[in-house]
mmCIF file of C-alpha atoms and ligand atoms in Angstrom:
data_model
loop_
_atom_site.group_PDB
_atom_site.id
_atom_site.type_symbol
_atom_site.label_atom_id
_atom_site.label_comp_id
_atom_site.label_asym_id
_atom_site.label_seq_id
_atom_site.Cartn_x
_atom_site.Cartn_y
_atom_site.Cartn_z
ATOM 1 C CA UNK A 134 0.000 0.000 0.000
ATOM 2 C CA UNK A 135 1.041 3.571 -0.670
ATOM 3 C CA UNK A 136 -0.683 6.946 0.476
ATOM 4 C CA UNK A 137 -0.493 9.718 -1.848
ATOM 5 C CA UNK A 138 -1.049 13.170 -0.616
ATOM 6 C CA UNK A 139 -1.840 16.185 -2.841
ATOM 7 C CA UNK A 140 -1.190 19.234 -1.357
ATOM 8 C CA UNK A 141 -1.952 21.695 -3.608
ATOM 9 C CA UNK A 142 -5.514 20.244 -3.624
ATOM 10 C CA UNK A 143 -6.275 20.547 0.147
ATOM 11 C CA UNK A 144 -8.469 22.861 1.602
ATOM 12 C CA UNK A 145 -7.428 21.944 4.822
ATOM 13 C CA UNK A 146 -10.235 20.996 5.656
ATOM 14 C CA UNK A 147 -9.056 18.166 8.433
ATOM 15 C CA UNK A 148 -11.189 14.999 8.002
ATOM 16 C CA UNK A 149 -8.129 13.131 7.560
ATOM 17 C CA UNK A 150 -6.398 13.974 10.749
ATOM 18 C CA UNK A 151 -9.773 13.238 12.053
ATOM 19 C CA UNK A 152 -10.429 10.190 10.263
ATOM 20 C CA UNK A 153 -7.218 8.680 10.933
ATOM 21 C CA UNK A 154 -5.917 10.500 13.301
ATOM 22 C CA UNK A 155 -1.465 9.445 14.046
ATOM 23 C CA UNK A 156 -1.429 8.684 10.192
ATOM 24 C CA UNK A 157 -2.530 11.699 9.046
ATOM 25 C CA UNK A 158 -1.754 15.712 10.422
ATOM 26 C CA UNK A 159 -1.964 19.193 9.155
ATOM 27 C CA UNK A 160 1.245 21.844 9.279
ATOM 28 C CA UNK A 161 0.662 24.995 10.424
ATOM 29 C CA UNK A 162 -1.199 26.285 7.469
ATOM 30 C CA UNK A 163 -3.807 23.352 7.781
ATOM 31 C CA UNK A 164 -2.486 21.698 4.731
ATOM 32 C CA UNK A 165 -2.342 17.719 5.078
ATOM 33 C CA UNK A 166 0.877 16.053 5.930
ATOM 34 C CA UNK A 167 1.452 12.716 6.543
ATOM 35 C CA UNK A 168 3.183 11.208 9.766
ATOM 36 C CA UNK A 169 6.882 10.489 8.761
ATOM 37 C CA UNK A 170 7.093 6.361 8.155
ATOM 38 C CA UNK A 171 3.510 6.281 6.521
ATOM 39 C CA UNK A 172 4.138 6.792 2.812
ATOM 40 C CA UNK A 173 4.274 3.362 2.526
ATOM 41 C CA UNK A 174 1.440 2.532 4.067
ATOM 42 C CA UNK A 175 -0.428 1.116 7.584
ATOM 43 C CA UNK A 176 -2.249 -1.417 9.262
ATOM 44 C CA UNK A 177 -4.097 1.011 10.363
ATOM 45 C CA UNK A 178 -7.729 0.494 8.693
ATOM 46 C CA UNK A 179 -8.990 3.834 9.074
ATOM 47 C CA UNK A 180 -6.809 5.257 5.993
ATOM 48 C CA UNK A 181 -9.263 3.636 4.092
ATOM 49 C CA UNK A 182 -11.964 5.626 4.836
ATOM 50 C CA UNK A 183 -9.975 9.031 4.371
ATOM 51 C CA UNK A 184 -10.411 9.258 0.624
ATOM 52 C CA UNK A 185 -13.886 9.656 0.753
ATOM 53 C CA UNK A 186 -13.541 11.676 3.696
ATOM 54 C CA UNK A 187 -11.910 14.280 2.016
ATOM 55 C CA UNK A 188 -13.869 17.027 0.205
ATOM 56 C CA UNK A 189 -11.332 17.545 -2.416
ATOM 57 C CA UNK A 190 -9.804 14.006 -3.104
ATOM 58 C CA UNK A 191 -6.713 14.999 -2.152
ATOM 59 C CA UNK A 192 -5.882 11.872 -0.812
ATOM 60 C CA UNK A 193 -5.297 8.553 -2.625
ATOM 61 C CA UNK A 194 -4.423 5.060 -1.330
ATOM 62 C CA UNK A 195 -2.930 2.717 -3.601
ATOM 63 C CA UNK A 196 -3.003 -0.956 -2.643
ATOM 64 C CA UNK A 197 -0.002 -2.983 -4.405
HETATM 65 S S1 LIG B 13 -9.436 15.971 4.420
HETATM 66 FE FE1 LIG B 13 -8.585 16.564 2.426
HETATM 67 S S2 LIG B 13 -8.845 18.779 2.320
HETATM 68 FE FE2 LIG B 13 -9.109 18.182 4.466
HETATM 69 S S3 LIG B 13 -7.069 18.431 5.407
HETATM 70 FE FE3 LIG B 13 -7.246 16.302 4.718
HETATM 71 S S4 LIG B 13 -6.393 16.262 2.628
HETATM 72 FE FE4 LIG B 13 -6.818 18.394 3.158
#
């Protein structure tokens, strides 16, 4: 699995951080960031819910 993050997309909007919350944060302009050692992916099954959590589709998981 890989989670792809686009930035320029986000509204900051914060569904993600609240979705799935220690995989997913915001920086100090609200703008999605993802916890260092995530890119590649979680157990975690609450990342799949943050795509259609997001208003914007900003975020995209790809399963290998
Ligand atoms: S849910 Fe989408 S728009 Fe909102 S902070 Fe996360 S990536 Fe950005």
């Amino acid at each position: 699995m890989r989670i792809t993050i686009d930035r320029d997309r986000c509204i900051g909007s914060g569904q993600c951080a609240m979705t799935a919350p220690g995989v997913f944060t915001q920086d100090d302009d609200a703008l999605v960031t993802l916890v260092p050692g995530y890119e590649e992916g979680t157990e975690d099954p609450r990342v799949h819910d943050v795509p259609m959590a997001c208003p914007v589709q900003a975020v995209e998981i790809h399963e290998d």
